[in-house]
Tab-separated table of C-alpha atoms in Angstrom:
chain	number	residue	atom	x	y	z
A	217	GLU	CA	-17.623	-19.506	-9.039
A	218	VAL	CA	-18.581	-21.956	-11.792
A	219	THR	CA	-19.860	-20.846	-15.305
A	220	LEU	CA	-21.478	-23.171	-17.908
A	221	ASN	CA	-21.430	-22.091	-21.621
A	222	PRO	CA	-23.164	-24.344	-24.172
A	223	LEU	CA	-21.267	-24.594	-27.329
A	224	LYS	CA	-22.815	-26.007	-30.554
A	225	VAL	CA	-20.344	-27.612	-32.951
A	226	ASP	CA	-20.371	-30.122	-35.817
A	227	GLN	CA	-19.816	-32.958	-33.359
A	228	GLY	CA	-22.862	-32.028	-31.168
A	229	LEU	CA	-23.486	-29.911	-28.220
A	230	PHE	CA	-20.815	-29.371	-25.698
A	231	THR	CA	-20.646	-27.405	-22.373
A	232	LEU	CA	-17.689	-25.465	-21.491
A	233	VAL	CA	-17.269	-25.375	-17.604
A	234	SER	CA	-15.173	-22.561	-16.137
A	235	VAL	CA	-14.285	-22.928	-12.451
A	236	VAL	CA	-12.648	-19.943	-10.834
A	237	ASP	CA	-11.571	-19.926	-7.021
A	238	LEU	CA	-12.719	-16.385	-5.644
A	239	THR	CA	-11.013	-16.730	-2.426
A	240	GLU	CA	-8.094	-14.386	-3.185
A	241	ARG	CA	-10.371	-11.802	-4.821
A	242	GLN	CA	-12.635	-11.842	-1.637
A	243	GLU	CA	-9.539	-11.433	0.621
A	244	LEU	CA	-8.219	-8.619	-1.394
A	245	GLU	CA	-11.668	-6.930	-1.286
A	246	GLN	CA	-11.884	-7.400	2.463
A	247	ALA	CA	-8.513	-5.948	2.850
A	248	ALA	CA	-9.281	-2.948	0.859
A	249	SER	CA	-12.592	-2.487	2.762
A	250	HIS	CA	-10.533	-2.651	6.110
A	251	VAL	CA	-8.125	-0.285	4.855
A	252	LEU	CA	-10.765	2.143	3.851
A	253	ASP	CA	-12.442	1.816	7.278
A	254	GLN	CA	-9.384	2.599	8.947
A	255	LYS	CA	-8.700	5.479	6.931
A	256	LEU	CA	-12.238	6.811	7.548
A	257	GLU	CA	-11.923	6.130	11.256
A	258	PHE	CA	-8.873	8.187	11.232
A	259	GLU	CA	-10.229	11.107	9.223
A	260	ARG	CA	-13.225	11.042	11.637
A	261	LEU	CA	-10.806	11.106	14.785
A	262	ILE	CA	-9.064	14.072	13.283
A	263	ALA	CA	-12.145	15.926	12.556
A	264	GLU	CA	-13.347	15.327	15.991
A	265	LEU	CA	-10.123	16.402	17.624
A	266	SER	CA	-9.994	19.530	15.415
A	267	VAL	CA	-13.493	20.574	16.741
A	268	GLN	CA	-12.340	19.844	20.362
A	269	PHE	CA	-9.861	22.951	20.031
A	270	ILE	CA	-12.386	25.510	19.176
A	271	ASN	CA	-12.992	27.924	22.036
A	272	GLN	CA	-10.494	25.716	24.302
A	273	PRO	CA	-9.592	27.554	27.583
A	274	ALA	CA	-5.859	28.524	27.597
A	275	ASP	CA	-5.333	26.659	30.696
A	276	GLN	CA	-6.628	23.248	29.092
A	277	VAL	CA	-4.669	23.491	25.741
A	278	ILE	CA	-1.752	21.526	27.022
A	279	GLU	CA	-3.835	18.605	28.362
A	280	ALA	CA	-6.006	18.724	25.103
A	281	ILE	CA	-2.994	18.239	22.930
A	282	ARG	CA	-1.810	15.483	25.119
A	283	ASP	CA	-5.142	13.671	24.964
A	284	ALA	CA	-5.113	14.400	21.115
A	285	ILE	CA	-1.634	12.685	20.369
A	286	ARG	CA	-2.722	9.779	22.695
A	287	GLN	CA	-5.785	9.147	20.545
A	288	ILE	CA	-3.642	9.336	17.468
A	289	GLY	CA	-0.941	7.176	18.748
A	290	GLU	CA	-3.361	4.538	19.801
A	291	THR	CA	-5.050	4.595	16.333
A	292	LEU	CA	-1.641	4.475	14.634
A	293	ASP	CA	-0.283	1.922	16.938
A	294	VAL	CA	2.845	3.583	17.724
A	295	ASP	CA	4.733	3.384	21.076
A	296	ARG	CA	5.117	7.163	21.733
A	297	CYS	CA	3.881	10.435	20.269
A	298	SER	CA	5.223	13.788	20.928
A	299	PHE	CA	4.818	17.282	20.135
A	300	PHE	CA	7.812	19.709	20.310
A	301	ARG	CA	7.559	23.402	19.874
A	302	ILE	CA	10.646	24.890	18.174
A	303	VAL	CA	12.163	28.159	19.534
A	304	ASP	CA	14.912	29.927	18.166
A	305	GLY	CA	15.809	26.872	15.970
A	306	GLU	CA	15.729	24.228	18.890
A	307	PRO	CA	13.002	22.256	20.598
A	308	ALA	CA	11.483	23.953	23.536
A	309	PRO	CA	12.085	22.121	26.902
A	310	GLY	CA	9.274	19.973	28.041
A	311	PRO	CA	7.622	18.127	25.001
A	312	ILE	CA	3.892	17.341	25.016
A	313	ALA	CA	4.108	13.483	24.890
A	314	TRP	CA	2.222	10.228	25.258
A	315	TRP	CA	3.880	6.961	26.003
A	316	GLY	CA	0.995	4.631	26.730
A	317	ARG	CA	2.401	1.344	26.034
A	318	ALA	CA	3.689	-0.864	28.778
A	319	GLY	CA	7.474	-0.635	29.088
A	320	ILE	CA	8.017	2.477	26.973
A	321	ALA	CA	10.097	5.138	29.022
A	322	ALA	CA	9.229	8.815	28.838
A	323	PRO	CA	10.909	11.221	26.401
A	324	VAL	CA	14.259	12.388	27.506
A	325	PRO	CA	14.958	16.153	27.515
A	326	MET	CA	16.201	17.161	24.180
A	327	THR	CA	19.814	18.374	23.888
A	328	PRO	CA	20.502	20.682	20.776
A	329	LEU	CA	19.362	18.977	17.759
A	330	LYS	CA	22.388	20.279	15.729
A	331	ASP	CA	24.734	18.156	18.196
A	332	ARG	CA	23.098	14.966	18.356
A	333	PHE	CA	20.682	14.624	15.541
A	334	PRO	CA	22.101	16.780	12.523
A	335	TRP	CA	20.423	15.027	9.804
A	336	THR	CA	17.145	15.138	11.645
A	337	ARG	CA	17.352	18.661	12.236
A	338	ASP	CA	18.341	19.643	8.579
A	339	ALA	CA	15.348	17.731	7.239
A	340	ILE	CA	12.870	19.033	9.778
A	341	PHE	CA	14.055	22.658	8.972
A	342	GLU	CA	13.799	22.099	5.321
A	343	GLY	CA	10.128	21.271	6.013
A	344	ASN	CA	10.445	17.720	5.078
A	345	VAL	CA	8.489	14.653	6.719
A	346	LEU	CA	11.411	12.725	8.059
A	347	SER	CA	10.921	8.839	8.377
A	348	PHE	CA	13.018	5.945	8.866
A	349	SER	CA	11.655	2.287	9.300
A	350	SER	CA	14.995	1.127	11.067
A	351	LEU	CA	18.209	2.599	12.194
A	352	ASP	CA	19.818	1.047	9.006
A	353	ASP	CA	17.727	3.870	7.074
A	354	VAL	CA	19.305	6.616	8.864
A	355	PRO	CA	22.271	8.008	6.748
A	356	SER	CA	23.922	9.739	9.644
A	357	GLN	CA	26.059	7.954	12.183
A	358	ALA	CA	25.599	10.771	14.696
A	359	ASP	CA	21.858	10.444	14.402
A	360	ARG	CA	21.936	6.607	14.284
A	361	ASP	CA	23.829	6.774	17.697
A	362	SER	CA	21.633	9.127	19.213
A	363	TYR	CA	18.355	7.270	18.217
A	364	ARG	CA	20.003	4.243	19.591
A	365	ALA	CA	20.773	5.918	22.846
A	366	VAL	CA	17.307	7.077	23.400
A	367	VAL	CA	15.935	3.645	22.357
A	368	ILE	CA	14.047	4.771	19.103
A	369	ARG	CA	14.020	2.065	16.323
A	370	ALA	CA	11.704	3.646	13.764
A	371	ALA	CA	10.149	7.026	13.515
A	372	VAL	CA	8.249	9.637	11.608
A	373	MET	CA	8.541	13.307	12.386
A	374	VAL	CA	6.141	15.859	10.650
A	375	PRO	CA	7.289	19.580	10.831
A	376	ILE	CA	4.677	22.071	11.397
A	377	ALA	CA	5.164	25.361	9.639
A	378	VAL	CA	3.569	28.637	10.008
A	379	SER	CA	4.258	31.306	7.252
A	380	GLY	CA	7.051	28.876	6.027
A	381	GLN	CA	8.709	28.691	9.466
A	382	VAL	CA	8.912	25.496	11.365
A	383	VAL	CA	7.256	26.222	14.756
A	384	GLY	CA	6.906	22.556	15.975
A	385	VAL	CA	7.354	18.860	15.267
A	386	LEU	CA	4.982	16.063	15.742
A	387	GLY	CA	6.850	12.663	16.064
A	388	PHE	CA	5.582	9.193	15.780
A	389	LYS	CA	8.052	6.608	17.394
A	390	MET	CA	8.643	2.822	17.749
A	391	MET	CA	10.669	1.614	20.516
A	392	ARG	CA	9.680	-2.048	20.599
A	393	SER	CA	10.483	-2.901	17.010
A	394	ASP	CA	11.281	-1.433	13.551
A	395	ARG	CA	8.478	-0.564	11.530
A	396	THR	CA	7.809	-0.012	7.773
A	397	TRP	CA	5.800	3.199	7.027
A	398	THR	CA	3.952	2.875	3.992
A	399	GLU	CA	3.209	5.919	1.635
A	400	GLU	CA	-0.490	5.778	2.947
A	401	THR	CA	0.739	5.854	6.586
A	402	LEU	CA	3.084	8.745	5.708
A	403	HIS	CA	0.357	10.608	3.891
A	404	THR	CA	-2.168	10.081	6.803
A	405	MET	CA	0.525	11.377	9.400
A	406	ARG	CA	1.006	14.441	7.301
């Protein structure tokens, strides 16, 4: 961007020329526009998925949940998504899961959380969204070892509560690599 400003001084007429490179500003505007487009796309997806569950026949609910978490997982570019119901303080057998990425293993059956994932269990039952970008972020050695055993390198787990009681957990996991979860991403996942 070039701006010309005439200046009249005692010595005569001068022109002040200002040259500004707009490349960085344009790149920032494009990045902001891209983030906004992604957010709108995700919100549109959630709205469409929500409507899908209205009057859903009972025998089709599990498959509808699986398809919904697949679409969410693909949109958020994670390796695996899973939904666990919580019964008597522990995950019910048979999570509803999606692991559509090549080379990603199916989820393993969960053993009692209190034994293998005590830090995770405490955070979830306090109603907190749990996230870690690498195993180095996990403060509990037991949890770190357990995540390493099931090949989870980064994760976000969102507790689902009804009347203040946690009844389920929606998990987003990375197996191939660590992943930094931004505040915006965590807000979206909530």
